[in-house]
Coordinates of C-alpha atoms and ligand atoms in Angstrom, one line a residue:
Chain R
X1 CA 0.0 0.0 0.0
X2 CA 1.3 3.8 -0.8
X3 CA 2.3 5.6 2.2
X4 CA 1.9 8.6 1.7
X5 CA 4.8 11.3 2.0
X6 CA 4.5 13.3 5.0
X7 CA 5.1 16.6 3.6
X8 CA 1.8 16.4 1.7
X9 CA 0.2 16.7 4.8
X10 CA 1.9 19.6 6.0
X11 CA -0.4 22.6 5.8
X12 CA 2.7 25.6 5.4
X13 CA 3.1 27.8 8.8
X14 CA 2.6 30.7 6.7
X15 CA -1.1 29.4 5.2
X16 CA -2.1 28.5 8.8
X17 CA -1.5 32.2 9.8
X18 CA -2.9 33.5 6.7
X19 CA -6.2 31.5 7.4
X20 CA -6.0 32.5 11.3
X21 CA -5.9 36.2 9.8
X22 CA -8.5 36.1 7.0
X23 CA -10.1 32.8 7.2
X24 CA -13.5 32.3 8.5
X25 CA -13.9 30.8 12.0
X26 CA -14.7 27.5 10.3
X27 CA -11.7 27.7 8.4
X28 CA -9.9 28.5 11.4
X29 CA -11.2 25.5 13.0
X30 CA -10.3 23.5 10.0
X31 CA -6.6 24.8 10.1
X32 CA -6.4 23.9 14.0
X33 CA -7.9 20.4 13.2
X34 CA -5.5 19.6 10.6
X35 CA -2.4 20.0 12.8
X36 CA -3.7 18.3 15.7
X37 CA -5.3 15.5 13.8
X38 CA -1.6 15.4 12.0
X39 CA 0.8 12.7 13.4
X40 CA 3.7 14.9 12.0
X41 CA 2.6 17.9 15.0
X42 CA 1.8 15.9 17.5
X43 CA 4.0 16.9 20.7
X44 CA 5.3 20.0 18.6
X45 CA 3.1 21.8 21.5
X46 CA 4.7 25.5 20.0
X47 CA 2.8 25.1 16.8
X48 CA -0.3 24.4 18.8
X49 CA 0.3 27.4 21.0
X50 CA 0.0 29.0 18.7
X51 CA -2.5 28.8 16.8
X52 CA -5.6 27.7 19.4
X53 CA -5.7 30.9 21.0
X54 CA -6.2 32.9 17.6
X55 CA -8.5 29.7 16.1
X56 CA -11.1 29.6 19.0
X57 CA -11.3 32.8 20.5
X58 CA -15.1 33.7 19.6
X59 CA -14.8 37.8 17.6
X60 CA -17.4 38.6 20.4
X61 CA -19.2 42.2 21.1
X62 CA -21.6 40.4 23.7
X63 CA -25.1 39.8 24.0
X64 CA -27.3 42.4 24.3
X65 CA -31.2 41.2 25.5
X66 CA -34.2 43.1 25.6
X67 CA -37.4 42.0 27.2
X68 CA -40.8 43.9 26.6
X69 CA -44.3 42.9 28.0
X70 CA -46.9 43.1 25.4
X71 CA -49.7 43.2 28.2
X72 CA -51.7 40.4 26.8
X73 CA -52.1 42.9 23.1
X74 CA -50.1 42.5 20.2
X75 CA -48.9 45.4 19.7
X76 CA -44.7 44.9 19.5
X77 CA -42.3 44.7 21.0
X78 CA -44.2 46.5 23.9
X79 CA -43.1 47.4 27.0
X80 CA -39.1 47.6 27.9
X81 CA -39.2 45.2 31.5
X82 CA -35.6 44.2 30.9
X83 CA -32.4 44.8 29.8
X84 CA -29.2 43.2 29.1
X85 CA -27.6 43.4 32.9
X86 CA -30.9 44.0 35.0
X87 CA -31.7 41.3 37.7
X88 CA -34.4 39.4 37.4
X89 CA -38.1 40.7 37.4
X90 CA -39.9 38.1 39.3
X91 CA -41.7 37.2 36.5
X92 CA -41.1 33.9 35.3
X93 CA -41.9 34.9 31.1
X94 CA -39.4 37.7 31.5
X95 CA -36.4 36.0 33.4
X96 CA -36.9 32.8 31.3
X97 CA -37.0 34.8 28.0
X98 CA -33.5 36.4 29.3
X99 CA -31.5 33.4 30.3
X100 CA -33.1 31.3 27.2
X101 CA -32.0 33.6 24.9
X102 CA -28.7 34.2 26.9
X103 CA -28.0 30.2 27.0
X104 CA -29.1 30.3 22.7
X105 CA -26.5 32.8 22.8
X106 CA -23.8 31.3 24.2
X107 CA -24.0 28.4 22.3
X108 CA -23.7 30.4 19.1
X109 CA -21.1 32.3 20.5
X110 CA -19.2 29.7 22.3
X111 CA -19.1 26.8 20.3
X112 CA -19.8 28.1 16.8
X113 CA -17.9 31.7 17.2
X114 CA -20.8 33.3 16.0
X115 CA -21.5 36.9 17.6
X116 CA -25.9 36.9 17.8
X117 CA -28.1 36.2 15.0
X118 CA -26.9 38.2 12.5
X119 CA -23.1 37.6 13.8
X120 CA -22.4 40.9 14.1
X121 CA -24.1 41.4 17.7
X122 CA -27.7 42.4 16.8
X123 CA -29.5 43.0 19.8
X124 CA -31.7 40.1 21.0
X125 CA -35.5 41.3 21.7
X126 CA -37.8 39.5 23.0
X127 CA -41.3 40.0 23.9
X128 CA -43.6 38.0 26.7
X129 CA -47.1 37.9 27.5
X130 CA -48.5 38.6 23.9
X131 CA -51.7 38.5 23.9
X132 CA -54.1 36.4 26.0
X133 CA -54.7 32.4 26.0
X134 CA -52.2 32.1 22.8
X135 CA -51.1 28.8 22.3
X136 CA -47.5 29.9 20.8
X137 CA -44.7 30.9 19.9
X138 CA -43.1 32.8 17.0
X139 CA -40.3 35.0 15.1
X140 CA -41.5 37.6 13.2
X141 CA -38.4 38.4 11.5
X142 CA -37.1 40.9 13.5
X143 CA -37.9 39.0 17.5
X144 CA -39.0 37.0 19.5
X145 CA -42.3 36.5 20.3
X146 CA -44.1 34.4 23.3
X147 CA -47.5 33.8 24.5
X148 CA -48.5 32.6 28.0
X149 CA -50.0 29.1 26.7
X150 CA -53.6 28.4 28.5
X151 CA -52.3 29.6 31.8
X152 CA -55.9 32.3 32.0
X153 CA -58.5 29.0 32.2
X154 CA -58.5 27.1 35.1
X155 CA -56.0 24.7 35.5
X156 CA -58.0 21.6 34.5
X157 CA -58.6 23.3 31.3
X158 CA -55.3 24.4 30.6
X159 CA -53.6 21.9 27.5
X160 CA -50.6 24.4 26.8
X161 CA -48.1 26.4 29.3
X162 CA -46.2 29.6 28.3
X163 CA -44.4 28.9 26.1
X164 CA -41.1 30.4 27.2
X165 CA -41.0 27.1 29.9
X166 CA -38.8 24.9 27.8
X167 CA -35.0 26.3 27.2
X168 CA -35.2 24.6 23.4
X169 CA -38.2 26.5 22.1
X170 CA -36.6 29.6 23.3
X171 CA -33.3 28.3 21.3
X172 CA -36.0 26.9 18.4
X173 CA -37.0 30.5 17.7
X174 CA -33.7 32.1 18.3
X175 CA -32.5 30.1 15.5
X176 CA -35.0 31.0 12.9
X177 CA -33.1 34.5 13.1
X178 CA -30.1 33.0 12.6
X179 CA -31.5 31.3 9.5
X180 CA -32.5 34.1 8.1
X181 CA -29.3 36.2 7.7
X182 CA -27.4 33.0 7.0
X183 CA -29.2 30.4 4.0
X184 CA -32.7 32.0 4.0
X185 CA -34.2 29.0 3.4
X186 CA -37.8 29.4 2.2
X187 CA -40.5 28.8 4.4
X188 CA -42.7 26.4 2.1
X189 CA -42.3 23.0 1.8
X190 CA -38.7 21.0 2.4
X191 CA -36.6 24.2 2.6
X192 CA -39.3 25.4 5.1
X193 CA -39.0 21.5 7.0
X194 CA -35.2 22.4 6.9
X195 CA -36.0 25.7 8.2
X196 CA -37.7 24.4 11.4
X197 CA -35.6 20.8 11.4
X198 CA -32.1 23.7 11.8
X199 CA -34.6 25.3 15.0
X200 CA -35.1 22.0 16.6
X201 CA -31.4 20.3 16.2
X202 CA -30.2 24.4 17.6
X203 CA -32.8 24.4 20.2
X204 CA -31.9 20.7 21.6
X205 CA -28.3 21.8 21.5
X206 CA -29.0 24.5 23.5
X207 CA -30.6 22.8 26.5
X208 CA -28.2 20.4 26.1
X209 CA -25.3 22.2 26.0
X210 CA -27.3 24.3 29.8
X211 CA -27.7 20.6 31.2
X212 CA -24.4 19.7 30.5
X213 CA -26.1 16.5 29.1
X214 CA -24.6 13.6 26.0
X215 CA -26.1 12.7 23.2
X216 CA -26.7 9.6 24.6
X217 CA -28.5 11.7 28.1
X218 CA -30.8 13.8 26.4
X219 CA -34.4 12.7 25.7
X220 CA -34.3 14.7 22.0
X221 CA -37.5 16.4 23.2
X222 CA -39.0 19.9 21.9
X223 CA -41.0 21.8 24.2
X224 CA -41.4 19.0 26.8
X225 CA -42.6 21.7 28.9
X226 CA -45.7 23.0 26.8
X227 CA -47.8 20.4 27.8
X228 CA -49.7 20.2 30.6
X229 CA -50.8 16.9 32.2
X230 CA -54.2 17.0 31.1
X231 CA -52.8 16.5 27.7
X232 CA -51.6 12.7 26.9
X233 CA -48.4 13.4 25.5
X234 CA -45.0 14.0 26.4
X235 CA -43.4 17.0 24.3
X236 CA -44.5 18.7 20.7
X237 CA -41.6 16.7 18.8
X238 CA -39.8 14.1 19.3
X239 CA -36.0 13.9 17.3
X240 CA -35.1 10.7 18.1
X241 CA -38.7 9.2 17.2
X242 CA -40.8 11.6 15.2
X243 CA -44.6 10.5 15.4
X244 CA -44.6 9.7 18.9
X245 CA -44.7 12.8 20.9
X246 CA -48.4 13.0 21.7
X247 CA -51.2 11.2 20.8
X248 CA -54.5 13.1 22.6
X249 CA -58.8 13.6 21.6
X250 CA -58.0 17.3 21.5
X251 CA -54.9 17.7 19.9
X252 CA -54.9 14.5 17.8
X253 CA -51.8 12.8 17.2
X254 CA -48.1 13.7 16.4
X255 CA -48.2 13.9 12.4
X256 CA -44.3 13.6 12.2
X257 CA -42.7 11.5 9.8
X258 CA -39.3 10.0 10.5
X259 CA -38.3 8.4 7.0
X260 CA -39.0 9.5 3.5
X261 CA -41.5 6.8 2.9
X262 CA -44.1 8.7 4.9
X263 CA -43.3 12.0 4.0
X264 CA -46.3 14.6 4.3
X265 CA -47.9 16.2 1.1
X266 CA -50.0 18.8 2.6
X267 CA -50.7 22.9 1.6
X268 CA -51.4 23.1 5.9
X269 CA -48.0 24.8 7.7
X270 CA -47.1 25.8 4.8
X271 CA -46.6 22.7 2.9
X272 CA -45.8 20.8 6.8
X273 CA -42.6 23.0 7.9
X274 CA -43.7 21.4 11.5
X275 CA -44.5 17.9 9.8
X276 CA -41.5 16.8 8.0
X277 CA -39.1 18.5 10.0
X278 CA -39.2 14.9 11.4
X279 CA -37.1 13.7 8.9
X280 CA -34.1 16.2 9.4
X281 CA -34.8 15.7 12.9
X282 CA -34.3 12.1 13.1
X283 CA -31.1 12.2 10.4
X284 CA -29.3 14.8 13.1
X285 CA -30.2 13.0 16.2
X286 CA -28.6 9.5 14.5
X287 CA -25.7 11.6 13.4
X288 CA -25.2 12.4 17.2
X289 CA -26.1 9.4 18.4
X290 CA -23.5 7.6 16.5
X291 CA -21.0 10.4 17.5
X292 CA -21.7 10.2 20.8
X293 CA -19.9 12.4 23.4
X294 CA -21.6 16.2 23.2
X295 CA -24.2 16.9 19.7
X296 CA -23.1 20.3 19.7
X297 CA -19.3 19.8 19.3
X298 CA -18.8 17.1 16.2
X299 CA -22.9 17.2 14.6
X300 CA -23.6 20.8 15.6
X301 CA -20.4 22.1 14.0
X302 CA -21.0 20.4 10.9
X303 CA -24.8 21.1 10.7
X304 CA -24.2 24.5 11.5
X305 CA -21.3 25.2 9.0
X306 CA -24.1 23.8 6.3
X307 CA -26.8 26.2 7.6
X308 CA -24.3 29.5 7.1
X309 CA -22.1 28.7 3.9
X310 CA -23.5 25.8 2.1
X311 CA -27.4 26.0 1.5
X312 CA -29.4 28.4 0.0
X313 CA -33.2 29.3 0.1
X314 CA -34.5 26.5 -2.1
X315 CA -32.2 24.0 -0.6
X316 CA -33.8 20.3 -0.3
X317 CA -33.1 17.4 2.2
X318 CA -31.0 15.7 -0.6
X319 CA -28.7 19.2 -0.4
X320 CA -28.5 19.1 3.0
X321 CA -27.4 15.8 3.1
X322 CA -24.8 16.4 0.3
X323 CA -23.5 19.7 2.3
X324 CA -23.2 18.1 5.5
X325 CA -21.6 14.7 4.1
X326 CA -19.0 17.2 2.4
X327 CA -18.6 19.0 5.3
X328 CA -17.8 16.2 7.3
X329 CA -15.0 15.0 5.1
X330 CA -13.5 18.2 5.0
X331 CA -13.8 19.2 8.7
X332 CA -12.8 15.6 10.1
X333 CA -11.6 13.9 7.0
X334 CA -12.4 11.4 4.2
X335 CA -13.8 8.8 5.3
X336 CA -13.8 9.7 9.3
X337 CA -16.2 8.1 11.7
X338 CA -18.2 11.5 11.9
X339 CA -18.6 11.2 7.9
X340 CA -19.6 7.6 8.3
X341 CA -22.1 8.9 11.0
X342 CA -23.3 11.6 9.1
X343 CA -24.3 9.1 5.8
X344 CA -25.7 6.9 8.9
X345 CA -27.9 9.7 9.9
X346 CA -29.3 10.3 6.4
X347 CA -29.3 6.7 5.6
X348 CA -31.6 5.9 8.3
X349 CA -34.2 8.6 7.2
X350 CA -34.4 7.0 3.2
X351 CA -31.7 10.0 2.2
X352 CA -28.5 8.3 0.2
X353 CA -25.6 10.8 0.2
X354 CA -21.8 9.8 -0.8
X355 CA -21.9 6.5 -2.2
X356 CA -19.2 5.7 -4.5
X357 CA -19.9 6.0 -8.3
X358 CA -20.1 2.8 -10.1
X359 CA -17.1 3.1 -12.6
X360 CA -18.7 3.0 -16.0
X361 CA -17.0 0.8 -19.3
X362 CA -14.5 3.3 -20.7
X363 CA -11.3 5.1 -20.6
X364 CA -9.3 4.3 -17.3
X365 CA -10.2 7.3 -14.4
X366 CA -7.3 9.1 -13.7
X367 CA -6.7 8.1 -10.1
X368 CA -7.2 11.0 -7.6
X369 CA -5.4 11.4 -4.2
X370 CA -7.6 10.8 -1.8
X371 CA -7.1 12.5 1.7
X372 CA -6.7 11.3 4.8
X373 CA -8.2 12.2 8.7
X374 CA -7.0 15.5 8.9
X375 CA -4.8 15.9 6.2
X376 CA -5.2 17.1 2.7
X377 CA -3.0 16.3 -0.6
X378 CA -0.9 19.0 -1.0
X379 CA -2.5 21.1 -3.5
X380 CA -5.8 21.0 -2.1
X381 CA -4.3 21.6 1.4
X382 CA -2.1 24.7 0.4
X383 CA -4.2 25.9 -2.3
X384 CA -7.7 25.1 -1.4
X385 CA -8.8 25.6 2.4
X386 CA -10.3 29.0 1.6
X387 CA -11.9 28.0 -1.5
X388 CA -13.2 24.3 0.1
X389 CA -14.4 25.8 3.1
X390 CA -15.6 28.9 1.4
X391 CA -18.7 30.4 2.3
X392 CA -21.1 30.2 0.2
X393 CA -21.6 34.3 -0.7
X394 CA -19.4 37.1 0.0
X395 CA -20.6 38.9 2.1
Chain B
X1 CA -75.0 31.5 11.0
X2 CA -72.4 28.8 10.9
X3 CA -68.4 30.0 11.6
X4 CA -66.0 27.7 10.6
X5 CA -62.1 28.6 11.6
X6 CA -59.1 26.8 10.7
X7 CA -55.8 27.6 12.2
X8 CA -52.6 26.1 11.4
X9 CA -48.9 26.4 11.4
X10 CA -47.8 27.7 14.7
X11 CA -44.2 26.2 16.5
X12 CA -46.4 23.2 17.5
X13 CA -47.9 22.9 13.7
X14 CA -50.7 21.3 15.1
X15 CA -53.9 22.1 12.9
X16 CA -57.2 23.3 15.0
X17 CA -60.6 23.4 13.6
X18 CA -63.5 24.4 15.2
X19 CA -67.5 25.5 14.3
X20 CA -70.6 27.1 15.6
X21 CA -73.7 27.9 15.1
X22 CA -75.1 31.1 16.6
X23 CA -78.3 29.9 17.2
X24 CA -77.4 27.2 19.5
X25 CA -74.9 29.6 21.8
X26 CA -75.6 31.8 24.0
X27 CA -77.1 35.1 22.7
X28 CA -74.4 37.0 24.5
X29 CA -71.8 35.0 22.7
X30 CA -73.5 35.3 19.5
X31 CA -74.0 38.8 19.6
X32 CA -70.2 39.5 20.3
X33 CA -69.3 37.1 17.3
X34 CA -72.1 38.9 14.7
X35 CA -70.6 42.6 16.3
X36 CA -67.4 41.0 15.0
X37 CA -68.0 40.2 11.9
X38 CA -69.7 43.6 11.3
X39 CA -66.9 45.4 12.4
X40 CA -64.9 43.4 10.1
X41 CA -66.9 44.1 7.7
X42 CA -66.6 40.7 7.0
X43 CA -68.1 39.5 3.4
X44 CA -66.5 42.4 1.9
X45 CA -63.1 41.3 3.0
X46 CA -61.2 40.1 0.0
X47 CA -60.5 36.5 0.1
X48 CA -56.7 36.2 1.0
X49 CA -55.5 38.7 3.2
X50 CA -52.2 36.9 3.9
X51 CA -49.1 39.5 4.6
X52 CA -46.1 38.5 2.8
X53 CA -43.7 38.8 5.5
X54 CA -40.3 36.9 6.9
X55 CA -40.7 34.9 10.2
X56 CA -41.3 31.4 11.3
X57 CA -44.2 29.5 13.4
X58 CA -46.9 32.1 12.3
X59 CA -50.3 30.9 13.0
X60 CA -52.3 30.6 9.4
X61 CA -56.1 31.5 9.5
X62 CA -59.2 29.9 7.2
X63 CA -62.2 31.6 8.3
X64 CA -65.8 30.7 6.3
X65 CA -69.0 32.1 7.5
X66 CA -72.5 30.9 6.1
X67 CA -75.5 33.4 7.4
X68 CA -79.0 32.4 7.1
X69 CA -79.6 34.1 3.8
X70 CA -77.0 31.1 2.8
X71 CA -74.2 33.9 1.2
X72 CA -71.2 32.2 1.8
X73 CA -68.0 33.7 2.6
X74 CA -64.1 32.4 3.2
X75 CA -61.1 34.5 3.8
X76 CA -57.7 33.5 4.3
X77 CA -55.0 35.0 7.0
X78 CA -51.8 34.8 8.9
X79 CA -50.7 36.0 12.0
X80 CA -49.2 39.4 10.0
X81 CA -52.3 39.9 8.0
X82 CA -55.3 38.7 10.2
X83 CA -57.7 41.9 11.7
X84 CA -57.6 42.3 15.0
X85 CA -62.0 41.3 14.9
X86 CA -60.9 38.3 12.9
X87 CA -58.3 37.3 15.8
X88 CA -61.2 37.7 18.4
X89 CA -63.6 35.7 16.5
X90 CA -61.3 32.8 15.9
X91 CA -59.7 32.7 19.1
X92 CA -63.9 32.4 20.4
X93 CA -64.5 29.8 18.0
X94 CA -61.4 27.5 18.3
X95 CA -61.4 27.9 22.2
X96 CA -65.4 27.2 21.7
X97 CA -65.1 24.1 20.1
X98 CA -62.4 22.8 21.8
X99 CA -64.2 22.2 25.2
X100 CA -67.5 21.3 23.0
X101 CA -65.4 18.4 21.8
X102 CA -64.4 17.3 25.0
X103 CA -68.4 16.3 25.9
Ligands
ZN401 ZN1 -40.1 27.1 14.0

């Protein structure tokens, strides 16, 4: 078998430092992998120095929340209860609103480098109490809005809580901003199911990341919380088992598919952004699963590096199973156990993504070099980090 | 005069669907739901009054109304577009139905 030359995994001090200077936090990411990942810089602990300071320190202004009351109208944002630095109110909607979107926050920032949902520190409103006896929650494209659930009928009435209760609808909606400065995906049909599936696998993250909790741990519930007991179901979604998360006379039953053989053909939720969402979901949580360890840090880089440079708004499930399988190889290598896990996770859901071509009669290929964990050919590794890990528009 | 009200979409996505008939509530509830539709000014409404706008888990809105002359009327809605009458008479409706259903 060809060994091959060591040099061809060197990535050249000088392009390291260029990409530390220029490059992208995911390229930065990608530069620090490729050394420590490389046998040839293991123990060469000066290199490493560094470079991981400058690759993960987050370019952070800080988080900046705003809470307003909307009184139970719906005119927004409302009334200014708290700010970024105030102690708490007292009032549950308010002070969970604040550390929700703090904790969403943090993860972005964090773990992904990402300064707020437009990364450039927008300020994080959010408004509580909107309206009366309203059964959501939303984004409107500019904040955060939450309503109090059922909590004005007696409590044998109630189905629904506020809806601020559980940490991953808080991230859920949080996300949707992010979404929409980064691929835009359309809100109709599978871009739309992308749409929400990017909110749930965010918003899990988020509590999980708070709870300090494995893949393995969590219970890959959205909005857990919501429900009250008179209602016989356990959460809104489930990840790990889409279709299972309620089943109740008022509510009916969980419509979520969790494979592409029962995908959802509907013009309600605008062509079922909330319905097929199960399918993402499920492809995600078996990426994770596989991974093991903490979602956010192998599946949530890769899925999030697809949400801000590789789809766009009329993106499909087939693209986002192409961009994250390619992602995977170039973050963690060829052929790496978190590329195996990511085909897995579409796999499982009826989504093939990276099987090998069947060579077809002909003229003989000519042979390509094929990289290794963390280490690229040489021109690809000198030449094309920027350009491989490229975001997807300029801006 | 039958109401029918469809909502859907919503971060739960889970579809509601309620209906009355006036004549069989209350007159105090029916009264607020025909002051309602007046001040809608409902069966001149155009039929889609969905607001283009960006955002995610908006509620969508199908609201039909048959009065007892049998003119028949449907309008479609979001959470940006909906009147503020239309929100009142829905919320009624859905919230309505829902503990009718439970009988
Ligand atoms: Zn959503």
């Amino acid at each position: 078998m060809h060994t091959r030359h060591p040099i061809e995994c060197i990535v050249p001090p000088y392009v390291l430092r260029s990409i530390q200077a220029n490059g992208t936090p995911a390229q930065q990411v990608w530069a620090m992998r490729t050394l420590t990942n490389s046998a040839q810089f293991r123990g060469q602990r000066q290199v490493l120095a560094e470079i991981a300071p400058l690759a993960l320190a987050p370019r952070v202004v800080g988080k900046r929340r705003m809470i307003y009351d909307a009184e139970h109208g719906f005119i927004l944002p409302g009334r200014l209860v708290r700010s970024e630095g105030d102690p708490p109110t007292g009032d549950p909607a308010v002070d969970e609103a604040y550390d929700g979107s703090g904790h969403t926050y943090d993860l972005f920032s964090e773990i992904f480098g990402r300064d707020s949902i437009d990364g450039r520190g927008l300020q994080l409103d959010s408004t509580v109490h909107y309206q009366s006896s309203y059964d959501n929650a939303f984004w409107n494209g500019q904040q955060m809005v939450y309503g109090d659930g059922d909590e004005d009928l007696p409590p044998a009435e109630r189905l629904f809580n506020r809806f601020t209760l559980s940490l991953d609808v808080i991230g859920h909606e949080l996300t949707h901003g992010v979404t929409q400065y980064e691929a835009r995906l359309v809100y109709w049909n599978q871009p739309g199911a992308l749409n929400e599936s990017f909110s749930d696998v965010f918003g899990i993250l988020t509590r999980q990341r708070a709870l300090n909790q494995t893949a393995a741990e969590s219970d890959w519930l959205i909005g857990a919380e919501l429900l009250t007991s008179n209602v016989n179901g356990k959460a809104i979604r489930s990840m790990a088992e889409p279709g299972t998360a309620y089943n109740d006379p008022i509510l009916g039953r969980d419509p979520q598919p969790g494979h592409m053989n029962d995908y959802v053909n509907t013009f309600d939720d605008n062509g079922g952004v909330h319905i097929n969402s199960g399918i993402p979901n499920r492809a995600f949580y078996i990426t994770a699963r596989e991974l093991g360890g903490f979602a956010w840090e192998r599946a949530g880089q890769i899925w999030y590096y697809a949400l801000r440079d590789r789809l766009q708004p009329q993106s499909n499930f087939q693209d986002a199973a192409t961009a994250t399988y390619e992602l995977a190889g170039e973050l963690y290598g060829s052929g790496s156990l978190e590329q195996q896990a990511v085909r897995t996770g579409w796999a499982e859901v009826g989504i093939t993504v990276g099987e090998v071509p069947q060579p077809e009669p002909g003229p003989v290929p000519i042979p390509q070099p094929v990289p290794g964990k963390g280490c690229l050919p040489v021109a690809a590794s000198v030449l094309d980090p920027v350009l491989r890990l490229g975001r997807r528009r300029s801006s | 005069m039958r109401i029918h009200v469809v909502r859907s979409g919503g971060f739960s996505g889970i579809r509601m669907e309620g209906e009355v008939d006036t004549g069989r509530l209350p007159e105090s509830v029916a009264e607020e739901l025909r002051t309602l539709l007046t001040e809608a000014n409902f069966f001149a409404l155009p039929s889609d009054l969905t607001t283009l706008t960006r955002g995610a888990d908006q509620f969508n809105y199908e609201v039909t109304v048959e009065d007892d002359s049998g003119q028949v009327h449907t309008v479609t809605t979001n959470e940006a577009g909906i009147p503020p009458e239309l929100r009142a008479l829905a919320h009624t409706v859905l919230r309505g139905s829902r503990t009718q259903s439970d009988e």
